[in-house]
Amino acid sequence: MAACRLCEQALVIELDPDSFDESAASSSVGSAVTAPDDLLLLCGCHFHWQCLLDESTQIALSLTCPACDNSIVSTSPGPQPHVLARYHNEGGVQENLDILPLITEEAYLETNPAARPARAFMTMCAEGDVSGITELLNDVEEQEDEEGMSAGEILRWQDPLDGMKTGLHIALLRAQQEVVWLLLWLASDLTTQAFPEEVSHTAQVMGADRGTTRGVDIRSLVDEQGRTAEDVARSAGNTWAQLLGGGVLRVRA
């Protein structure tokens, strides 16, 4: 069996027994339960998933294998570069998995560790995870980490890995209505009376006060294409017609 080119260990990972049901857990008492963890690059080198991620900064800069130094870039499909791999884990085999976006993100976060909460926030905006957003912001406010980002900074963060979009841009593009209302509640100077009663009530129940509205209105921030949140909403057909018609996304002059 091939071994990881970095740590030279077998290409398996030990699974957490707590993730199994009772019958499976009882049958595995006294023995480790493992699953495949085999990432194969274009050059033919095998790695554990985490071992390769730990080399993200080097890979992002050179686009070469950290073991054999050969190029791992593919320009097919399309003109943009890809790092295509085959990954075998407990879920099966994934062919032609483009790991370049993940490598780029991990390299950025290694250089900018304070941005990790902001990247998590952007993922939650895309997925519509309103409770997760609220919990994240509350945790940030409670920790009061001087070196980290504040809740207000996270709310208004513009992602350099995704065209300088804000969470509001992303929520509009992904049609996440609850997230859109939450971000307007937390990071715009839209009057409280302008929010539907249901939105106001839900925000209050979740403990999302409007103390973070002090600062730049999130609706005024533009992505690298110069688009405000209102511009993005207009490009989405009739999805946001009601908000656009009510002027909810328009920044006051």
PDB file of C-alpha atoms in Angstrom, residues 5-237:
ATOM      1  CA  ARG A   5       4.852  11.221   0.899  1.00  0.00           C
ATOM      2  CA  LEU A   6       5.135  13.708   3.764  1.00  0.00           C
ATOM      3  CA  CYS A   7       4.658  11.714   6.971  1.00  0.00           C
ATOM      4  CA  GLU A   8       5.363   8.262   5.471  1.00  0.00           C
ATOM      5  CA  GLN A   9       2.402   6.761   7.332  1.00  0.00           C
ATOM      6  CA  ALA A  10      -0.320   4.524   5.905  1.00  0.00           C
ATOM      7  CA  LEU A  11      -3.032   6.367   3.992  1.00  0.00           C
ATOM      8  CA  VAL A  12      -5.774   5.807   6.539  1.00  0.00           C
ATOM      9  CA  ILE A  13      -7.289   7.863   9.316  1.00  0.00           C
ATOM     10  CA  GLU A  14      -8.525   6.645  12.680  1.00  0.00           C
ATOM     11  CA  LEU A  15     -12.204   7.371  13.154  1.00  0.00           C
ATOM     12  CA  ASP A  16     -13.854   8.650  16.314  1.00  0.00           C
ATOM     13  CA  PRO A  17     -15.778   5.777  17.978  1.00  0.00           C
ATOM     14  CA  ASP A  18     -18.404   8.288  19.142  1.00  0.00           C
ATOM     15  CA  SER A  19     -19.448   8.743  15.509  1.00  0.00           C
ATOM     16  CA  PHE A  20     -20.699   5.140  15.278  1.00  0.00           C
ATOM     17  CA  ASP A  21     -23.965   3.671  16.465  1.00  0.00           C
ATOM     18  CA  GLU A  22     -23.989   1.492  19.579  1.00  0.00           C
ATOM     19  CA  SER A  23     -23.817  -1.856  17.777  1.00  0.00           C
ATOM     20  CA  ALA A  24     -20.890  -0.812  15.603  1.00  0.00           C
ATOM     21  CA  ALA A  25     -19.087   0.704  18.561  1.00  0.00           C
ATOM     22  CA  SER A  26     -19.458  -2.468  20.659  1.00  0.00           C
ATOM     23  CA  SER A  27     -18.086  -4.644  17.853  1.00  0.00           C
ATOM     24  CA  SER A  28     -14.995  -2.472  17.550  1.00  0.00           C
ATOM     25  CA  VAL A  29     -14.070  -2.397  21.245  1.00  0.00           C
ATOM     26  CA  GLY A  30     -10.346  -2.890  21.660  1.00  0.00           C
ATOM     27  CA  SER A  31      -9.493  -2.176  18.039  1.00  0.00           C
ATOM     28  CA  ALA A  32      -9.032   1.039  16.133  1.00  0.00           C
ATOM     29  CA  VAL A  33     -11.512   1.766  13.365  1.00  0.00           C
ATOM     30  CA  THR A  34      -9.946   3.339  10.291  1.00  0.00           C
ATOM     31  CA  ALA A  35     -11.034   4.680   6.928  1.00  0.00           C
ATOM     32  CA  PRO A  36      -9.126   5.582   3.748  1.00  0.00           C
ATOM     33  CA  ASP A  37      -7.501   9.018   3.629  1.00  0.00           C
ATOM     34  CA  ASP A  38      -5.725   9.027   0.282  1.00  0.00           C
ATOM     35  CA  LEU A  39      -5.267  12.168  -1.807  1.00  0.00           C
ATOM     36  CA  LEU A  40      -3.581  11.433  -5.152  1.00  0.00           C
ATOM     37  CA  LEU A  41      -2.146  14.360  -7.130  1.00  0.00           C
ATOM     38  CA  LEU A  42      -1.536  14.633 -10.876  1.00  0.00           C
ATOM     39  CA  CYS A  43       2.170  13.884 -10.369  1.00  0.00           C
ATOM     40  CA  GLY A  44       1.369  10.498  -8.819  1.00  0.00           C
ATOM     41  CA  CYS A  45       2.228  11.363  -5.209  1.00  0.00           C
ATOM     42  CA  HIS A  46      -0.120  10.314  -2.404  1.00  0.00           C
ATOM     43  CA  PHE A  47      -0.870  12.346   0.749  1.00  0.00           C
ATOM     44  CA  HIS A  48      -3.105  12.463   3.757  1.00  0.00           C
ATOM     45  CA  TRP A  49      -5.625  15.275   3.325  1.00  0.00           C
ATOM     46  CA  GLN A  50      -4.347  17.223   6.329  1.00  0.00           C
ATOM     47  CA  CYS A  51      -0.698  16.640   5.496  1.00  0.00           C
ATOM     48  CA  LEU A  52      -1.216  18.294   2.118  1.00  0.00           C
ATOM     49  CA  LEU A  53      -3.217  21.181   3.601  1.00  0.00           C
ATOM     50  CA  ASP A  54      -0.349  21.855   5.997  1.00  0.00           C
ATOM     51  CA  GLU A  55       1.761  22.681   2.920  1.00  0.00           C
ATOM     52  CA  SER A  56      -0.838  25.072   1.465  1.00  0.00           C
ATOM     53  CA  THR A  57       1.330  28.197   1.520  1.00  0.00           C
ATOM     54  CA  GLN A  58       4.128  26.544  -0.472  1.00  0.00           C
ATOM     55  CA  ILE A  59       1.708  24.937  -2.912  1.00  0.00           C
ATOM     56  CA  ALA A  60      -0.238  28.153  -3.498  1.00  0.00           C
ATOM     57  CA  LEU A  61       2.971  29.991  -4.368  1.00  0.00           C
ATOM     58  CA  SER A  62       4.610  27.331  -6.551  1.00  0.00           C
ATOM     59  CA  LEU A  63       1.716  25.144  -7.756  1.00  0.00           C
ATOM     60  CA  THR A  64       4.086  22.208  -7.461  1.00  0.00           C
ATOM     61  CA  CYS A  65       3.978  19.001  -5.460  1.00  0.00           C
ATOM     62  CA  PRO A  66       5.564  19.447  -2.007  1.00  0.00           C
ATOM     63  CA  ALA A  67       7.218  16.025  -2.333  1.00  0.00           C
ATOM     64  CA  CYS A  68       8.523  15.736  -5.912  1.00  0.00           C
ATOM     65  CA  ASP A  69       8.414  19.419  -7.020  1.00  0.00           C
ATOM     66  CA  ASN A  70       6.628  18.573 -10.265  1.00  0.00           C
ATOM     67  CA  SER A  71       3.828  20.825 -11.509  1.00  0.00           C
ATOM     68  CA  ILE A  72       0.362  19.786 -10.349  1.00  0.00           C
ATOM     69  CA  VAL A  73      -1.552  22.350 -12.406  1.00  0.00           C
ATOM     70  CA  SER A  74      -4.144  21.452 -14.996  1.00  0.00           C
ATOM     71  CA  THR A  75      -5.795  23.966 -17.325  1.00  0.00           C
ATOM     72  CA  SER A  76      -8.589  21.593 -18.303  1.00  0.00           C
ATOM     73  CA  PRO A  77     -11.500  22.111 -18.090  1.00  0.00           C
ATOM     74  CA  GLY A  78     -11.476  25.786 -19.030  1.00  0.00           C
ATOM     75  CA  PRO A  79      -8.659  28.348 -19.172  1.00  0.00           C
ATOM     76  CA  GLN A  80      -8.358  28.820 -15.393  1.00  0.00           C
ATOM     77  CA  PRO A  81      -5.753  26.770 -13.496  1.00  0.00           C
ATOM     78  CA  HIS A  82      -6.939  23.784 -11.460  1.00  0.00           C
ATOM     79  CA  VAL A  83      -5.258  21.342  -9.124  1.00  0.00           C
ATOM     80  CA  LEU A  84      -7.187  18.165  -9.815  1.00  0.00           C
ATOM     81  CA  ALA A  85      -6.872  15.225  -7.460  1.00  0.00           C
ATOM     82  CA  ARG A  86      -8.459  11.910  -6.655  1.00  0.00           C
ATOM     83  CA  TYR A  87      -9.551  11.644  -3.037  1.00  0.00           C
ATOM     84  CA  HIS A  88     -10.507   8.358  -1.385  1.00  0.00           C
ATOM     85  CA  ASN A  89     -12.089   8.646   2.058  1.00  0.00           C
ATOM     86  CA  GLU A  90     -14.820   6.919   4.052  1.00  0.00           C
ATOM     87  CA  GLY A  91     -17.435   8.318   1.676  1.00  0.00           C
ATOM     88  CA  GLY A  92     -15.877   6.715  -1.408  1.00  0.00           C
ATOM     89  CA  VAL A  93     -13.714   7.991  -4.252  1.00  0.00           C
ATOM     90  CA  GLN A  94     -13.970  11.518  -5.685  1.00  0.00           C
ATOM     91  CA  GLU A  95     -12.376  11.885  -9.097  1.00  0.00           C
ATOM     92  CA  ASN A  96     -11.127  15.176 -10.569  1.00  0.00           C
ATOM     93  CA  LEU A  97     -11.610  17.065  -7.313  1.00  0.00           C
ATOM     94  CA  ASP A  98     -10.287  20.619  -7.725  1.00  0.00           C
ATOM     95  CA  ILE A  99      -8.456  21.366  -4.477  1.00  0.00           C
ATOM     96  CA  LEU A 100      -6.924  24.687  -5.597  1.00  0.00           C
ATOM     97  CA  PRO A 101      -9.668  26.855  -3.993  1.00  0.00           C
ATOM     98  CA  LEU A 102      -9.169  25.068  -0.672  1.00  0.00           C
ATOM     99  CA  ILE A 103      -5.375  25.338  -0.922  1.00  0.00           C
ATOM    100  CA  THR A 104      -5.663  29.047  -1.705  1.00  0.00           C
ATOM    101  CA  GLU A 105      -8.008  29.618   1.236  1.00  0.00           C
ATOM    102  CA  GLU A 106      -5.826  27.706   3.668  1.00  0.00           C
ATOM    103  CA  ALA A 107      -2.698  29.570   2.508  1.00  0.00           C
ATOM    104  CA  TYR A 108      -4.501  32.888   3.015  1.00  0.00           C
ATOM    105  CA  LEU A 109      -5.659  31.898   6.501  1.00  0.00           C
ATOM    106  CA  GLU A 110      -2.185  30.752   7.502  1.00  0.00           C
ATOM    107  CA  THR A 111      -0.960  34.238   6.666  1.00  0.00           C
ATOM    108  CA  ASN A 112      -4.057  35.967   8.080  1.00  0.00           C
ATOM    109  CA  PRO A 113      -5.249  33.804  11.009  1.00  0.00           C
ATOM    110  CA  ALA A 114      -7.472  36.596  12.353  1.00  0.00           C
ATOM    111  CA  ALA A 115      -9.658  36.184   9.251  1.00  0.00           C
ATOM    112  CA  ARG A 116     -10.758  32.631  10.151  1.00  0.00           C
ATOM    113  CA  PRO A 117     -13.955  33.752  11.921  1.00  0.00           C
ATOM    114  CA  ALA A 118     -14.772  36.018   8.971  1.00  0.00           C
ATOM    115  CA  ARG A 119     -14.370  33.157   6.491  1.00  0.00           C
ATOM    116  CA  ALA A 120     -16.609  30.992   8.669  1.00  0.00           C
ATOM    117  CA  PHE A 121     -19.122  33.848   8.702  1.00  0.00           C
ATOM    118  CA  MET A 122     -19.134  34.004   4.902  1.00  0.00           C
ATOM    119  CA  THR A 123     -19.815  30.276   4.682  1.00  0.00           C
ATOM    120  CA  MET A 124     -22.739  30.667   7.076  1.00  0.00           C
ATOM    121  CA  CYS A 125     -24.128  33.525   4.977  1.00  0.00           C
ATOM    122  CA  ALA A 126     -23.988  31.319   1.888  1.00  0.00           C
ATOM    123  CA  GLU A 127     -25.672  28.418   3.673  1.00  0.00           C
ATOM    124  CA  GLY A 128     -28.383  30.455   5.405  1.00  0.00           C
ATOM    125  CA  ASP A 129     -27.162  29.569   8.897  1.00  0.00           C
ATOM    126  CA  VAL A 130     -28.777  32.413  10.847  1.00  0.00           C
ATOM    127  CA  SER A 131     -28.295  30.820  14.275  1.00  0.00           C
ATOM    128  CA  GLY A 132     -24.650  30.066  13.475  1.00  0.00           C
ATOM    129  CA  ILE A 133     -24.035  33.690  12.502  1.00  0.00           C
ATOM    130  CA  THR A 134     -25.600  34.933  15.725  1.00  0.00           C
ATOM    131  CA  GLU A 135     -23.590  32.505  17.863  1.00  0.00           C
ATOM    132  CA  LEU A 136     -20.354  33.407  16.088  1.00  0.00           C
ATOM    133  CA  LEU A 137     -20.862  37.138  16.588  1.00  0.00           C
ATOM    134  CA  ASN A 138     -21.844  36.661  20.230  1.00  0.00           C
ATOM    135  CA  ASP A 139     -18.728  34.556  20.841  1.00  0.00           C
ATOM    136  CA  VAL A 140     -16.524  37.211  19.233  1.00  0.00           C
ATOM    137  CA  GLU A 141     -18.026  39.941  21.419  1.00  0.00           C
ATOM    138  CA  GLU A 142     -17.600  37.864  24.578  1.00  0.00           C
ATOM    139  CA  GLN A 143     -13.966  36.986  23.857  1.00  0.00           C
ATOM    140  CA  GLU A 144     -12.909  40.600  23.221  1.00  0.00           C
ATOM    141  CA  ASP A 145      -9.699  39.466  21.520  1.00  0.00           C
ATOM    142  CA  GLU A 146      -7.616  42.580  20.845  1.00  0.00           C
ATOM    143  CA  GLU A 147      -5.774  40.862  17.988  1.00  0.00           C
ATOM    144  CA  GLY A 148      -8.914  39.442  16.407  1.00  0.00           C
ATOM    145  CA  MET A 149     -11.717  41.051  14.444  1.00  0.00           C
ATOM    146  CA  SER A 150     -14.692  42.644  16.168  1.00  0.00           C
ATOM    147  CA  ALA A 151     -18.270  41.616  15.415  1.00  0.00           C
ATOM    148  CA  GLY A 152     -18.746  44.825  13.435  1.00  0.00           C
ATOM    149  CA  GLU A 153     -15.639  44.141  11.349  1.00  0.00           C
ATOM    150  CA  ILE A 154     -16.755  40.589  10.596  1.00  0.00           C
ATOM    151  CA  LEU A 155     -20.198  41.815   9.512  1.00  0.00           C
ATOM    152  CA  ARG A 156     -18.613  44.252   7.049  1.00  0.00           C
ATOM    153  CA  TRP A 157     -15.713  42.054   5.977  1.00  0.00           C
ATOM    154  CA  GLN A 158     -15.030  41.896   2.247  1.00  0.00           C
ATOM    155  CA  ASP A 159     -13.632  38.578   1.117  1.00  0.00           C
ATOM    156  CA  PRO A 160     -10.425  38.956  -0.948  1.00  0.00           C
ATOM    157  CA  LEU A 161     -10.821  35.338  -2.089  1.00  0.00           C
ATOM    158  CA  ASP A 162     -14.285  35.979  -3.505  1.00  0.00           C
ATOM    159  CA  GLY A 163     -14.162  39.252  -5.373  1.00  0.00           C
ATOM    160  CA  MET A 164     -14.360  41.474  -2.253  1.00  0.00           C
ATOM    161  CA  LYS A 165     -17.973  40.506  -1.648  1.00  0.00           C
ATOM    162  CA  THR A 166     -19.605  41.071   1.721  1.00  0.00           C
ATOM    163  CA  GLY A 167     -21.837  38.600   3.496  1.00  0.00           C
ATOM    164  CA  LEU A 168     -24.788  40.601   2.190  1.00  0.00           C
ATOM    165  CA  HIS A 169     -23.620  40.175  -1.405  1.00  0.00           C
ATOM    166  CA  ILE A 170     -23.314  36.424  -0.818  1.00  0.00           C
ATOM    167  CA  ALA A 171     -26.698  36.088   0.886  1.00  0.00           C
ATOM    168  CA  LEU A 172     -28.390  37.891  -1.999  1.00  0.00           C
ATOM    169  CA  LEU A 173     -26.630  35.759  -4.592  1.00  0.00           C
ATOM    170  CA  ARG A 174     -27.628  32.571  -2.720  1.00  0.00           C
ATOM    171  CA  ALA A 175     -31.213  33.749  -2.122  1.00  0.00           C
ATOM    172  CA  GLN A 176     -30.828  33.494   1.655  1.00  0.00           C
ATOM    173  CA  GLN A 177     -33.624  35.841   2.729  1.00  0.00           C
ATOM    174  CA  GLU A 178     -33.311  35.313   6.496  1.00  0.00           C
ATOM    175  CA  VAL A 179     -29.595  36.128   6.339  1.00  0.00           C
ATOM    176  CA  VAL A 180     -30.258  39.251   4.267  1.00  0.00           C
ATOM    177  CA  TRP A 181     -32.681  40.576   6.880  1.00  0.00           C
ATOM    178  CA  LEU A 182     -30.303  39.672   9.729  1.00  0.00           C
ATOM    179  CA  LEU A 183     -27.364  41.498   8.139  1.00  0.00           C
ATOM    180  CA  LEU A 184     -29.508  44.555   7.478  1.00  0.00           C
ATOM    181  CA  TRP A 185     -30.629  44.434  11.113  1.00  0.00           C
ATOM    182  CA  LEU A 186     -27.063  44.214  12.393  1.00  0.00           C
ATOM    183  CA  ALA A 187     -25.062  46.339   9.946  1.00  0.00           C
ATOM    184  CA  SER A 188     -27.236  48.978   8.279  1.00  0.00           C
ATOM    185  CA  ASP A 189     -28.838  52.231   9.385  1.00  0.00           C
ATOM    186  CA  LEU A 190     -32.221  51.053   8.125  1.00  0.00           C
ATOM    187  CA  THR A 191     -34.740  52.153  10.735  1.00  0.00           C
ATOM    188  CA  THR A 192     -36.177  49.502  13.020  1.00  0.00           C
ATOM    189  CA  GLN A 193     -39.665  50.408  11.798  1.00  0.00           C
ATOM    190  CA  ALA A 194     -38.670  49.372   8.267  1.00  0.00           C
ATOM    191  CA  PHE A 195     -38.256  45.729   9.282  1.00  0.00           C
ATOM    192  CA  PRO A 196     -41.165  43.279   9.151  1.00  0.00           C
ATOM    193  CA  GLU A 197     -42.487  42.547  12.631  1.00  0.00           C
ATOM    194  CA  GLU A 198     -41.521  38.891  12.271  1.00  0.00           C
ATOM    195  CA  VAL A 199     -37.904  39.830  11.529  1.00  0.00           C
ATOM    196  CA  SER A 200     -37.700  42.199  14.510  1.00  0.00           C
ATOM    197  CA  HIS A 201     -39.213  39.608  16.818  1.00  0.00           C
ATOM    198  CA  THR A 202     -36.891  36.834  15.622  1.00  0.00           C
ATOM    199  CA  ALA A 203     -33.817  39.047  16.003  1.00  0.00           C
ATOM    200  CA  GLN A 204     -34.788  39.976  19.544  1.00  0.00           C
ATOM    201  CA  VAL A 205     -35.453  36.349  20.499  1.00  0.00           C
ATOM    202  CA  MET A 206     -32.006  35.405  19.163  1.00  0.00           C
ATOM    203  CA  GLY A 207     -30.393  38.213  21.161  1.00  0.00           C
ATOM    204  CA  ALA A 208     -29.280  40.065  18.045  1.00  0.00           C
ATOM    205  CA  ASP A 209     -29.324  43.670  19.191  1.00  0.00           C
ATOM    206  CA  ARG A 210     -28.476  46.563  16.898  1.00  0.00           C
ATOM    207  CA  GLY A 211     -25.327  47.724  18.671  1.00  0.00           C
ATOM    208  CA  THR A 212     -23.259  46.691  15.659  1.00  0.00           C
ATOM    209  CA  THR A 213     -25.050  49.128  13.325  1.00  0.00           C
ATOM    210  CA  ARG A 214     -22.569  51.840  14.253  1.00  0.00           C
ATOM    211  CA  GLY A 215     -20.137  52.047  11.362  1.00  0.00           C
ATOM    212  CA  VAL A 216     -20.288  51.862   7.594  1.00  0.00           C
ATOM    213  CA  ASP A 217     -23.689  50.843   6.254  1.00  0.00           C
ATOM    214  CA  ILE A 218     -23.189  47.385   4.748  1.00  0.00           C
ATOM    215  CA  ARG A 219     -25.419  48.368   1.830  1.00  0.00           C
ATOM    216  CA  SER A 220     -22.838  50.933   0.680  1.00  0.00           C
ATOM    217  CA  LEU A 221     -19.952  48.479   0.329  1.00  0.00           C
ATOM    218  CA  VAL A 222     -19.036  47.459  -3.213  1.00  0.00           C
ATOM    219  CA  ASP A 223     -17.336  44.323  -4.527  1.00  0.00           C
ATOM    220  CA  GLU A 224     -14.416  44.359  -6.964  1.00  0.00           C
ATOM    221  CA  GLN A 225     -16.868  44.844  -9.835  1.00  0.00           C
ATOM    222  CA  GLY A 226     -18.179  48.005  -8.178  1.00  0.00           C
ATOM    223  CA  ARG A 227     -21.538  46.431  -7.277  1.00  0.00           C
ATOM    224  CA  THR A 228     -23.493  47.323  -4.163  1.00  0.00           C
ATOM    225  CA  ALA A 229     -25.910  44.874  -2.565  1.00  0.00           C
ATOM    226  CA  GLU A 230     -28.725  46.626  -4.432  1.00  0.00           C
ATOM    227  CA  ASP A 231     -26.923  46.073  -7.744  1.00  0.00           C
ATOM    228  CA  VAL A 232     -26.558  42.360  -6.989  1.00  0.00           C
ATOM    229  CA  ALA A 233     -30.240  42.088  -6.087  1.00  0.00           C
ATOM    230  CA  ARG A 234     -31.257  43.747  -9.364  1.00  0.00           C
ATOM    231  CA  SER A 235     -29.226  41.185 -11.299  1.00  0.00           C
ATOM    232  CA  ALA A 236     -31.194  38.319  -9.703  1.00  0.00           C
ATOM    233  CA  GLY A 237     -34.408  38.776 -11.656  1.00  0.00           C
TER     234      GLY A 237
END
